[in-house]
Amino acid sequence: MLDTLRRIVQDINATRDLSEALNLIVAEVKAALHTDVCSVYMTDYNRGEYVLMATDGLRPGAVGKVRLKFGQGLTGLAASRAEPINVENAPAHPAFRYVAATGEAPFHGFIGVPVIRRRRVLGVLVAQQREQRKYSADEESFLVTLAAQLAGCINQAEIRQVLARLDGDALSGTLFLEGVASARGLAIGEAVVVFPATALDRVPDKDIANPEAEAARFRQAVAAELAELQRLNERMRLLLSPGDRALFDAYALLLSSDSLVNGTLERIYAGNWAPGALRATVLEYANIFMEMDDPYLRERSADILDLGQRLLDRLHEEQVVNRHYPDHTILMGEEISVSQLLDVPPEKLKGLVSVRGTGTSHVALLARGLGIPAVFGVSNLPPGRLNGREVAVDGYTMRVCIQPSPPLRQEYLKLIAEEAELSRGLQHLRDLPAETPDGYRLELHANSGLFADIAAARNSGVEGVGLYRSELHFFLRDRFPGEEEQATLYTRVLRIMDPHPVVLRTLDVGGDKPLPYFPINEQNPFLGWRGIRISLDQPDLFKTQLRAMLRAGSVYANLAILFPMISSVGELREALELLRCAQVELQENGVPVRTPRVGIMVEVPSAVYQIDTLVRMVDFASVGSNDLTQYLLAVDRNNDRVAKLYDPLHPAVLAAIRHVVERGQAAGRPIGICGEMAGDPASALLLLGMGVDSLSMNLGSLLKIKWMIRSIRYAAAQELLAEVMTFDNAAAIRSRATLFLEQQGLSGLLRVGR
Ligand code: PEP
Ligand code: MG
């Protein structure tokens, strides 16, 4: 049965569209189970019905016509219970419904298995038998496994349908796709697709005007790769046996072979760009090897793929340098890395769209910091085919519109203008304090990390920079910046904000932020080597950064230093000790040093429970709610599969933050929040109720949050907090807080995306 299953799955993957795939499934399942009927019903959520989409055994005319209301019949039961229903004699079952149009009367044996993807029932796979029949446990698990495969196929098929529509008439090709998270705002522009380094099989075809230049580019990549292989071979001479080194010779041979190189060149001269031509040639060549009987030769296909990948990486390296970004660039990809984002000139970057990713990935944070609208987790987006198309990004509804029709385009442009109007309307709040009508005053700070936003921060009336993500500067380099370079940078930042405080956070790389020149390969990066852990293990790098910060602080008195990812008292002690060493070193060199304010980020649960001790060792604490939520809820902040579980309004997260605020303030230390919560109106409202001392957020949210604070009485926020702390789930808390904002006449705020 396993072989049959594997074969069916392979066959399905080779089909061109969903209806072909469904027809194939019903035919193959019917044969495999030796049963009379196999059908697939798909869910139509708009109409609350299941529609018969394919059948082998029922009247073919019923396809598309037979519709069952949600919950109706045994099929509906399988869907509503989200589990298989296997009955020997269907008509005797209380849920049985007779549907005349299917010609169903004579069937007795019934099994229905729901097709589920990410908790949504996409449809039901049904088998029926004329006689009474109880399908065996094996048959049931066969169908369950197939249904899981089918769910993936439906997603793939949706992508193909999207492509087919896009390939059609450009005017009727407008298409909406939904994501799971966003950065607020609206944008319209031209898609520029970027690829991860590992996507040989996903490289699209692209027409080129100058095949000669493209061929030269490819030849250069081949020559460079050959030279690299020779170098590697030399270097490995002492480490590997000649047998093991034969791999390099095999690669070199492949690179000199006609098939791979000439095959690619031929395709380039036929008008395809080098990566597309390479992909087609390598896959064709690898397939030939894959089908050989000799196991040794079969394995060579992996070498060919690997070599193809290496060549592709070379081609891409070059392409990144030469990339042309249009004036209204919408950056798009399976996944967008921080360095890909930073590669685009800021004035040209208008929006971001990615298949994977969530609202608290660092790319999302960066997008928000720069005020760039984005939609993440658009699972049926086919980026490989969208390069150069017009795309509208709606970060409020988490939707992406591909090829908007002219009226729709007008509508987006109008909304973009209105949005600009709204923020102009809030400008009068710029120089007013963030103070509630009943006199509770807190400070609003900006999150920053780039020059572009620090200058903007200075001009928008913030009371300081609450989080300067120093690592962003490290991403823009091809090596660690030295002490001099860093000192110049930090001095500039302090000068721009002077006399307002600037909280410089020490390097927080690792997790989803590996530096290109300091790769960290870990199974579990968020639980691995990141933040202060790296700094303590590399005291040379850490002290260089601390000295640079202190030097800036000797010129301007507004410096504060923040340690990320503190998870124990020992770590903090070591960090403080290294800070002291850095001070002494500078003094020994005659540099006058001021003692800066020092703080910790509370973003690891252990720090919540040791807050009494930790906070007394420093001057202040700042809650990093992005990581705190991820670690408290055990939900990877970058994984779109679990994005729905990620919510900082989870009662456990709120309780943890309240604990930190209460204990920190009892020790006489101010407590701020610098995670994304601070800029989300519903969350900020509850943080206000906790009496936090400051909120630090991206600039785009600042005036809106100030508007909220100036409109709501502190006592009312406290009461609301007390009420929601009795709730047991995030959804209830969010809707209560949202309702409260609406009742206060602040619904305008609610367009602010999370
Ligand atoms: C946080 O974790 O909330 C935080 C502000 O730090 P980062 O998002 O940079 O990890
Ligand atoms: Mg963090």
Coordinates of N, CA, C and O in Angstrom, one line a residue, residues 285-349:
Y285 N 19.9 17.2 -16.7 CA 21.1 16.3 -16.6 C 21.0 15.4 -15.4 O 21.3 14.2 -15.4
A286 N 20.6 16.0 -14.3 CA 20.5 15.2 -13.0 C 19.4 14.2 -13.1 O 19.6 13.1 -12.6
N287 N 18.3 14.5 -13.9 CA 17.3 13.5 -14.0 C 17.8 12.3 -14.8 O 17.4 11.1 -14.5
I288 N 18.6 12.5 -15.8 CA 19.1 11.4 -16.6 C 19.9 10.4 -15.7 O 19.7 9.2 -15.7
F289 N 20.7 11.0 -14.8 CA 21.5 10.2 -13.9 C 20.6 9.5 -12.9 O 20.8 8.3 -12.6
M290 N 19.6 10.2 -12.5 CA 18.7 9.7 -11.4 C 18.0 8.4 -11.9 O 17.7 7.5 -11.2
E291 N 17.7 8.3 -13.2 CA 17.0 7.2 -13.7 C 17.9 6.0 -14.1 O 17.4 5.0 -14.6
M292 N 19.2 6.2 -13.9 CA 20.1 5.1 -14.3 C 20.0 3.9 -13.3 O 19.7 4.1 -12.1
D293 N 20.3 2.7 -13.8 CA 20.2 1.5 -12.9 C 21.3 1.4 -12.0 O 21.2 1.0 -10.8
D294 N 22.5 1.8 -12.4 CA 23.7 1.6 -11.6 C 23.6 2.6 -10.4 O 23.6 3.8 -10.6
P295 N 23.6 2.1 -9.2 CA 23.5 3.0 -8.0 C 24.6 4.0 -7.9 O 24.3 5.1 -7.5
Y296 N 25.8 3.7 -8.4 CA 26.9 4.6 -8.3 C 26.6 5.8 -9.2 O 26.6 7.0 -8.8
L297 N 26.1 5.5 -10.4 CA 25.8 6.6 -11.3 C 24.6 7.4 -10.9 O 24.5 8.6 -11.0
R298 N 23.7 6.7 -10.3 CA 22.5 7.4 -9.8 C 22.8 8.5 -8.7 O 22.3 9.5 -8.7
E299 N 23.8 8.1 -7.9 CA 24.2 9.0 -6.9 C 24.9 10.3 -7.4 O 24.9 11.3 -6.8
R300 N 25.4 10.1 -8.6 CA 26.1 11.3 -9.2 C 25.1 12.5 -9.5 O 25.5 13.6 -9.6
S301 N 23.8 12.1 -9.5 CA 22.9 13.2 -9.8 C 22.9 14.2 -8.7 O 22.8 15.4 -8.9
A302 N 23.2 13.8 -7.4 CA 23.3 14.7 -6.3 C 24.5 15.7 -6.5 O 24.4 16.9 -6.2
D303 N 25.6 15.1 -7.1 CA 26.8 16.0 -7.3 C 26.4 17.0 -8.3 O 26.8 18.2 -8.2
I304 N 25.7 16.6 -9.4 CA 25.3 17.6 -10.4 C 24.5 18.7 -9.8 O 24.7 19.9 -10.1
L305 N 23.5 18.3 -9.0 CA 22.7 19.4 -8.4 C 23.5 20.3 -7.5 O 23.3 21.5 -7.5
D306 N 24.4 19.7 -6.8 CA 25.2 20.5 -5.8 C 26.1 21.5 -6.6 O 26.2 22.7 -6.3
L307 N 26.7 20.9 -7.7 CA 27.5 21.8 -8.5 C 26.7 22.9 -9.2 O 27.1 24.1 -9.2
G308 N 25.5 22.6 -9.6 CA 24.6 23.6 -10.2 C 24.3 24.7 -9.2 O 24.3 25.9 -9.5
Q309 N 24.1 24.3 -7.9 CA 23.8 25.2 -6.9 C 24.9 26.2 -6.6 O 24.8 27.4 -6.5
R310 N 26.1 25.6 -6.7 CA 27.3 26.4 -6.5 C 27.5 27.5 -7.6 O 27.8 28.6 -7.3
L311 N 27.2 27.0 -8.8 CA 27.3 28.0 -9.9 C 26.2 29.1 -9.8 O 26.4 30.2 -10.0
L312 N 25.0 28.6 -9.3 CA 23.9 29.6 -9.2 C 24.3 30.6 -8.1 O 24.1 31.8 -8.3
D313 N 24.9 30.2 -7.0 CA 25.2 31.2 -6.0 C 26.2 32.2 -6.5 O 26.1 33.4 -6.2
R314 N 27.1 31.7 -7.4 CA 28.1 32.7 -8.0 C 27.3 33.7 -8.9 O 27.6 34.8 -8.8
L315 N 26.4 33.2 -9.7 CA 25.7 34.1 -10.5 C 24.9 35.1 -9.7 O 24.8 36.3 -10.1
H316 N 24.3 34.6 -8.6 CA 23.5 35.5 -7.8 C 24.3 36.6 -7.1 O 23.9 37.7 -7.0
E317 N 25.5 36.2 -6.7 CA 26.4 37.1 -6.0 C 26.6 38.3 -6.9 O 26.5 39.5 -6.5
E318 N 26.9 38.0 -8.1 CA 27.1 39.1 -9.1 C 25.9 39.9 -9.3 O 26.0 41.1 -9.4
Q319 N 24.8 39.2 -9.4 CA 23.5 39.8 -9.7 C 23.1 40.8 -8.6 O 22.6 41.9 -8.9
V320 N 23.4 40.5 -7.3 CA 23.1 41.4 -6.2 C 23.8 42.7 -6.4 O 23.2 43.8 -6.3
V321 N 25.0 42.6 -6.8 CA 25.8 43.8 -7.0 C 25.2 44.7 -8.1 O 25.1 45.9 -8.0
N322 N 24.8 44.0 -9.2 CA 24.3 44.7 -10.3 C 22.8 45.0 -10.3 O 22.3 45.5 -11.3
R323 N 22.2 44.7 -9.3 CA 20.7 44.7 -9.3 C 20.2 46.2 -9.5 O 20.7 47.1 -8.9
H324 N 19.2 46.2 -10.3 CA 18.6 47.5 -10.6 C 17.2 47.6 -9.8 O 16.4 46.7 -9.9
Y325 N 17.1 48.6 -9.0 CA 15.9 48.8 -8.3 C 15.0 49.9 -8.8 O 15.5 51.1 -8.9
P326 N 13.8 49.6 -9.2 CA 13.0 50.8 -9.7 C 12.6 51.7 -8.6 O 12.8 51.4 -7.4
D327 N 12.1 52.9 -9.0 CA 11.8 53.9 -8.0 C 10.8 53.5 -6.9 O 10.8 53.9 -5.8
H328 N 9.9 52.7 -7.4 CA 8.9 52.2 -6.4 C 9.0 50.6 -6.3 O 8.3 49.9 -6.9
T329 N 10.0 50.2 -5.6 CA 10.3 48.8 -5.5 C 9.5 48.1 -4.4 O 9.4 48.6 -3.3
I330 N 8.8 47.0 -4.8 CA 8.2 46.1 -3.8 C 9.0 44.9 -3.8 O 9.1 44.1 -4.7
L331 N 9.8 44.7 -2.7 CA 10.7 43.6 -2.6 C 9.9 42.3 -2.3 O 9.1 42.3 -1.4
M332 N 10.2 41.3 -3.0 CA 9.3 40.1 -2.9 C 10.2 38.8 -2.9 O 11.2 38.8 -3.6
G333 N 9.8 37.8 -2.1 CA 10.6 36.6 -2.1 C 10.0 35.5 -1.2 O 9.0 35.8 -0.5
E334 N 10.5 34.3 -1.3 CA 10.1 33.2 -0.4 C 10.3 33.7 1.0 O 9.5 33.6 1.9
E335 N 11.5 34.2 1.2 CA 11.9 34.8 2.5 C 12.8 35.9 2.2 O 13.6 35.8 1.3
I336 N 12.7 37.0 2.9 CA 13.5 38.2 2.6 C 14.5 38.3 3.8 O 14.0 38.3 5.0
S337 N 15.8 38.4 3.5 CA 16.7 38.6 4.6 C 17.0 40.0 4.9 O 16.7 40.9 4.1
V338 N 17.5 40.3 6.1 CA 17.8 41.6 6.5 C 18.7 42.3 5.5 O 18.6 43.4 5.0
S339 N 19.8 41.5 5.0 CA 20.7 42.2 4.1 C 20.1 42.4 2.7 O 20.4 43.4 2.1
Q340 N 19.2 41.6 2.3 CA 18.5 41.9 1.0 C 17.7 43.2 1.1 O 17.6 44.0 0.2
L341 N 17.1 43.3 2.3 CA 16.3 44.6 2.5 C 17.2 45.8 2.5 O 16.9 46.8 1.8
L342 N 18.3 45.6 3.2 CA 19.2 46.8 3.3 C 19.9 47.1 2.0 O 20.5 48.2 1.8
D343 N 19.9 46.1 1.1 CA 20.5 46.4 -0.2 C 19.8 47.4 -1.1 O 20.3 48.0 -2.0
V344 N 18.5 47.5 -0.8 CA 17.7 48.5 -1.6 C 17.9 49.9 -1.1 O 17.7 50.1 0.1
P345 N 18.1 50.8 -2.0 CA 18.2 52.2 -1.5 C 16.9 52.6 -0.8 O 15.8 52.4 -1.4
P346 N 17.0 53.1 0.4 CA 15.8 53.4 1.2 C 14.7 54.2 0.5 O 13.5 53.9 0.6
E347 N 15.1 55.2 -0.3 CA 14.1 56.0 -1.0 C 13.4 55.3 -2.0 O 12.3 55.7 -2.5
K348 N 13.9 54.1 -2.5 CA 13.2 53.4 -3.5 C 12.3 52.2 -3.0 O 11.5 51.7 -3.6
L349 N 12.6 51.8 -1.7 CA 11.9 50.7 -1.2 C 10.5 51.1 -0.7 O 10.4 51.9 0.3

